[in-house]
PDB file of C-alpha atoms and ligand atoms in Angstrom:
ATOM      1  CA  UNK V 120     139.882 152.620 113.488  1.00 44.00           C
ATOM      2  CA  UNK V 121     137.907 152.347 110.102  1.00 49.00           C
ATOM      3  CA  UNK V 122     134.734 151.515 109.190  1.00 57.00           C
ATOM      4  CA  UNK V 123     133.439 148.185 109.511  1.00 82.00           C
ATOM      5  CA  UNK V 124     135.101 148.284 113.202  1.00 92.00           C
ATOM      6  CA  UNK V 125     132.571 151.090 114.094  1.00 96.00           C
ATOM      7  CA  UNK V 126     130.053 149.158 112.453  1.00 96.00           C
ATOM      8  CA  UNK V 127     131.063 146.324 115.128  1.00 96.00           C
ATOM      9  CA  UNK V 128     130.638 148.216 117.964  1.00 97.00           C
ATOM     10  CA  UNK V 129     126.983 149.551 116.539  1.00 98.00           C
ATOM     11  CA  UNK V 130     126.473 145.694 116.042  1.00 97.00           C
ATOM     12  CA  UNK V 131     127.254 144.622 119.984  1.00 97.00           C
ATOM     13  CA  UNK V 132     125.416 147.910 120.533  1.00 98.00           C
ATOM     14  CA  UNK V 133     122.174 145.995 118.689  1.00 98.00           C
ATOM     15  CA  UNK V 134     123.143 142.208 120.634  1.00 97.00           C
ATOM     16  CA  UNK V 135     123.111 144.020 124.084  1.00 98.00           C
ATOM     17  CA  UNK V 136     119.782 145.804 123.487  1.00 97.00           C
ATOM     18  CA  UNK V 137     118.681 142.390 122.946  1.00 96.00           C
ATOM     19  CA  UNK V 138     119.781 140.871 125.511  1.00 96.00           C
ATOM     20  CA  UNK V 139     117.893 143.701 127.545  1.00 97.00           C
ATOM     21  CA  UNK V 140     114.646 143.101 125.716  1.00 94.00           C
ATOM     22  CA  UNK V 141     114.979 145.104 123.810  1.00 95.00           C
ATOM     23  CA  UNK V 142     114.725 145.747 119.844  1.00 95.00           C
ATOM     24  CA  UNK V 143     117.995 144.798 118.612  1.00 97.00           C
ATOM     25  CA  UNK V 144     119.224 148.338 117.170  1.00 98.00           C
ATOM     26  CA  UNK V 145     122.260 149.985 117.697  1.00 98.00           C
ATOM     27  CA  UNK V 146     124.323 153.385 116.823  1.00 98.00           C
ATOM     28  CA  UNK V 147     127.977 154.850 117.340  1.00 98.00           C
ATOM     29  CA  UNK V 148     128.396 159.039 116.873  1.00 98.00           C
ATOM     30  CA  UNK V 149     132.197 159.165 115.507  1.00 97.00           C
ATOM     31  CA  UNK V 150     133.853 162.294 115.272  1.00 96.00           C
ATOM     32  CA  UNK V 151     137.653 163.049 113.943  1.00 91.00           C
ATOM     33  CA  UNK V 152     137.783 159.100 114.060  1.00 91.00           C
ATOM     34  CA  UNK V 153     137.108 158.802 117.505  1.00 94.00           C
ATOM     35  CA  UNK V 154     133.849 157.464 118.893  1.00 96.00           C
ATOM     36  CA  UNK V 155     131.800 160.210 120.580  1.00 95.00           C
ATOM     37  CA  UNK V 156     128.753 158.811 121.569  1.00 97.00           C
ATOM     38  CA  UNK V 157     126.794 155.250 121.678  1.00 98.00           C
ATOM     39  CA  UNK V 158     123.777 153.871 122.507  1.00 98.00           C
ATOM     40  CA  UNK V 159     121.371 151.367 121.152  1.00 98.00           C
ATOM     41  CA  UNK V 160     116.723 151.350 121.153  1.00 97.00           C
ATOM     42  CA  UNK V 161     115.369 151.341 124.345  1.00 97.00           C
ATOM     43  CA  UNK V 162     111.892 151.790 123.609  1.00 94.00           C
ATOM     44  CA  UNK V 163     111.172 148.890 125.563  1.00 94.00           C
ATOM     45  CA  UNK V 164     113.750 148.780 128.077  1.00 95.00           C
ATOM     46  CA  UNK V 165     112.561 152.532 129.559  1.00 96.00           C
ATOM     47  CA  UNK V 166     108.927 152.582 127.761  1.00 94.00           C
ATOM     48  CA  UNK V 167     109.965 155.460 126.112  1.00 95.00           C
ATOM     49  CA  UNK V 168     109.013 155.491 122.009  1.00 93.00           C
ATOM     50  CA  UNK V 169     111.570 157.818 121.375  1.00 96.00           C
ATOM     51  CA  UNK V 170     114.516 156.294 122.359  1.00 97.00           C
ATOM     52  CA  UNK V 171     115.797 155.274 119.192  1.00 97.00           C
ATOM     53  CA  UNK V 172     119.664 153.838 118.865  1.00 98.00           C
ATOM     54  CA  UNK V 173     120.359 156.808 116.984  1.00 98.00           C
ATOM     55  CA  UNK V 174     118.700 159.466 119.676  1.00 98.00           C
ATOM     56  CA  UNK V 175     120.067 157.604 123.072  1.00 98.00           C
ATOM     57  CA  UNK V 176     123.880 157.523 120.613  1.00 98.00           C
ATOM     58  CA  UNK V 177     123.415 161.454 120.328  1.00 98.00           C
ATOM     59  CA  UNK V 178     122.060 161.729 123.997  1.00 98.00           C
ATOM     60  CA  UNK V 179     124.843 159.903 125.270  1.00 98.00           C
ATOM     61  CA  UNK V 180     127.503 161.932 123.712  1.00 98.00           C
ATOM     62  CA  UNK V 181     126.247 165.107 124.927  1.00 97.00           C
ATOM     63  CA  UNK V 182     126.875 168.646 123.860  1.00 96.00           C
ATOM     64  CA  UNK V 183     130.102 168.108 121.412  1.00 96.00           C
ATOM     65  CA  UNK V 184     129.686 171.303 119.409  1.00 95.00           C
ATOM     66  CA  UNK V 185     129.704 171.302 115.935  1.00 96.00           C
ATOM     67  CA  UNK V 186     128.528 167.928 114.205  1.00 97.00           C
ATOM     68  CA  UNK V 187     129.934 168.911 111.201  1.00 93.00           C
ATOM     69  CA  UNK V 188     132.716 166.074 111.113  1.00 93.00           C
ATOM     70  CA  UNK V 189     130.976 163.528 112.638  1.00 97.00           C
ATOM     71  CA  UNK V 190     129.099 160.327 111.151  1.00 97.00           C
ATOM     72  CA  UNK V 191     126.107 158.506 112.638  1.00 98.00           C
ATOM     73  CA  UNK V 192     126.514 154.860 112.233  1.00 98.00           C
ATOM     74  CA  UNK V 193     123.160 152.857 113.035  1.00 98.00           C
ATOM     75  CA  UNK V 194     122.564 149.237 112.016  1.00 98.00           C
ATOM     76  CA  UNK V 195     119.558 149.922 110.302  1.00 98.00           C
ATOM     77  CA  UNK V 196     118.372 152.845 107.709  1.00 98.00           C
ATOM     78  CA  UNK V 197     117.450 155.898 110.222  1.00 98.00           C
ATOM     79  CA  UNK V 198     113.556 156.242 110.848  1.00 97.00           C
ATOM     80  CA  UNK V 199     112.240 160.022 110.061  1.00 97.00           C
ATOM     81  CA  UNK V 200     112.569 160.663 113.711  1.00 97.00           C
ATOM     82  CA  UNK V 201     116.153 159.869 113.808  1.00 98.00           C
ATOM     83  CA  UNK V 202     116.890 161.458 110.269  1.00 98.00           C
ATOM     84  CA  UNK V 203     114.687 164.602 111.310  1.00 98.00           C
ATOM     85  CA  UNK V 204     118.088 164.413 114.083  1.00 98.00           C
ATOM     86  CA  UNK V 205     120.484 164.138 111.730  1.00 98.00           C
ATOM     87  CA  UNK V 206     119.736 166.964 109.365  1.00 98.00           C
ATOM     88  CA  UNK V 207     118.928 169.773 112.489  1.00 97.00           C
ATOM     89  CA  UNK V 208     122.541 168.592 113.715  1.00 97.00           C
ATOM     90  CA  UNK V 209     124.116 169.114 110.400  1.00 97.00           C
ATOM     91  CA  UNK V 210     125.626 165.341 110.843  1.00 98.00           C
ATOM     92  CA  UNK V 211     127.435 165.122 107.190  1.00 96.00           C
ATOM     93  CA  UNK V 212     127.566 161.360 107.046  1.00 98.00           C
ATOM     94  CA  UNK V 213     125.253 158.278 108.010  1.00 98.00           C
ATOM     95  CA  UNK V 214     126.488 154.876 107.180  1.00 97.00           C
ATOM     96  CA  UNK V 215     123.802 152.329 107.901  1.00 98.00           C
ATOM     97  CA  UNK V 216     124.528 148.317 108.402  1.00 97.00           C
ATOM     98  CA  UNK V 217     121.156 147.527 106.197  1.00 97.00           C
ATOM     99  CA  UNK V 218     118.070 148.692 104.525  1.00 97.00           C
ATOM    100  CA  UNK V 219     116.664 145.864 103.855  1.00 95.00           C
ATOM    101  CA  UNK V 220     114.288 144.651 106.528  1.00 93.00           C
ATOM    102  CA  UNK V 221     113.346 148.337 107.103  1.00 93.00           C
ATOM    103  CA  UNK V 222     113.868 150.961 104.470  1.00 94.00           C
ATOM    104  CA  UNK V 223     114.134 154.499 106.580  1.00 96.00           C
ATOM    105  CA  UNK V 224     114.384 157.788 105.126  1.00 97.00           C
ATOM    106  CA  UNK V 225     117.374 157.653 102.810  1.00 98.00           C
ATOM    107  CA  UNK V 226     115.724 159.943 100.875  1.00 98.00           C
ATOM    108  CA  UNK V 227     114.852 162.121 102.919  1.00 98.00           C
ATOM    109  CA  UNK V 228     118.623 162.727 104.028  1.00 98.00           C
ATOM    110  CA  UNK V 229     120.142 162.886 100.908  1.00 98.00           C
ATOM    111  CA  UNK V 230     117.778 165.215  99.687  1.00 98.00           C
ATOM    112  CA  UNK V 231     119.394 167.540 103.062  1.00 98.00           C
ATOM    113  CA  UNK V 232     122.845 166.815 101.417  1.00 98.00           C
ATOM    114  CA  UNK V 233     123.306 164.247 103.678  1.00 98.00           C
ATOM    115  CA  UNK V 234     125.907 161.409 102.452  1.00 98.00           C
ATOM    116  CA  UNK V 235     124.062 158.102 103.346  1.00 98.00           C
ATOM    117  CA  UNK V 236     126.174 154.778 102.776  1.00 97.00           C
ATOM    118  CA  UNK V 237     123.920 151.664 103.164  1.00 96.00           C
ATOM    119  CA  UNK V 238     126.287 148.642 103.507  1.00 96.00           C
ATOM    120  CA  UNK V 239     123.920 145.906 103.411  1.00 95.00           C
ATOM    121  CA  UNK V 240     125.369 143.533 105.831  1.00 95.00           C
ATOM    122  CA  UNK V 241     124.389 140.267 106.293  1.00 95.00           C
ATOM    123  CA  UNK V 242     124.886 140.067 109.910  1.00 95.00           C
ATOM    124  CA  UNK V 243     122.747 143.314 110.631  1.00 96.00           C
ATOM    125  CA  UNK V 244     119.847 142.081 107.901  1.00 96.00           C
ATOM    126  CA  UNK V 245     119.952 138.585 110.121  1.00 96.00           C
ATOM    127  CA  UNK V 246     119.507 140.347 113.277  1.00 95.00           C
ATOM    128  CA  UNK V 247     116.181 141.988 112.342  1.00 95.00           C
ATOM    129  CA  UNK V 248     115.015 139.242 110.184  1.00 95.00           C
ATOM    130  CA  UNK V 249     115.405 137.085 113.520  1.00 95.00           C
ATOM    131  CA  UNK V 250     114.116 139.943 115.752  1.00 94.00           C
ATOM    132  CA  UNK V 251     110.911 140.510 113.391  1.00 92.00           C
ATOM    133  CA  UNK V 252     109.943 137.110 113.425  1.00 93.00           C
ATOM    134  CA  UNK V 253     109.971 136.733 117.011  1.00 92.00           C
ATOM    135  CA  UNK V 254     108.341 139.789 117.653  1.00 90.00           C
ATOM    136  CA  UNK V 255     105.875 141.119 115.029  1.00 87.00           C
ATOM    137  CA  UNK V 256     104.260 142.770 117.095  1.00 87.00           C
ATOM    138  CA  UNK V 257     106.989 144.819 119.133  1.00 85.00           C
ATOM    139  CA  UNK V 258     108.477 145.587 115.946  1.00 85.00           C
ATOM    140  CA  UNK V 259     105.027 146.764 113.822  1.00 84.00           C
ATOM    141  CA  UNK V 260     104.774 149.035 117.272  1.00 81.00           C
ATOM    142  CA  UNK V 261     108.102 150.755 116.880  1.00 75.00           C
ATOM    143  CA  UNK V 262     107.347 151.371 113.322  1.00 75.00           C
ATOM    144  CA  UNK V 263     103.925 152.743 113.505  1.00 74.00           C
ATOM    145  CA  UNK V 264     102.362 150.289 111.837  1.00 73.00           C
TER     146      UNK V 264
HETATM  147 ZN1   ZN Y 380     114.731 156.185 114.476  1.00 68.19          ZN
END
């Protein structure tokens, strides 16, 4: 499997969350090439604020030992909450669909020695810009704003 085709299943990770309700983020854990873990927001689905795609991805793929082959995709730049996750795991690698609509805590990682790809994809930049507009409020909530 490469890439973009984890990227995909982040993507229909995002779509279902919106279909639940829900804000329309989603996350794959891969490890050795193989998918370990995925999940996608569910602040709204369980009431929870922090159920982020990222945390529910790591939740759901349990204890796996070391992290230290593994990359988090999410299709959107990792909040501080979820990046705060990422650098206490020791995950090497986060490739993000977009950075655009939300600009996370790039920094933050790669200042950890995190490697942190942004792809900018249309189709996850779309999703938010869609999501956002329908629901500034929602969205201002999960961000703290
Ligand atoms: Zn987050």
């Amino acid at each position: 499997m490469k890439y973009d085709e984890f990227m995909a299943i982040a993507i229909a990770e995002a779509q279902q969350g919106l279909q639940e309700g829900g804000i329309p983020i989603g996350s794959v854990l891969v490890k050795n090439n193989e998918i370990c873990g995925r999940g996608h927001n569910k602040r709204v689905q369980d009431s929870d604020p922090v159920t982020h795609a990222e945390i529910d991805c790591l939740r759901n793929a349990g204890r796996i030992g070391s992290y230290a082959e593994t990359t988090l995709y999410s299709t959107l730049m990792p909040c501080y909450l979820c990046a705060g996750a990422v650098v206490q795991f020791g995950i090497k690698t986060v490739i993000a669909g977009e950075s655009q609509t939300f600009a996370g805590a790039k920094g933050f990682m790669e200042s950890h020695g995190v490697e942190v790809i942004d792809l900018d994809l249309e189709e996850c930049k779309q999703l938010m810009r869609d999501f956002i507009q329908q629901n500034p409020r929602l969205w201002n909530e999960d961000i703290g704003n």
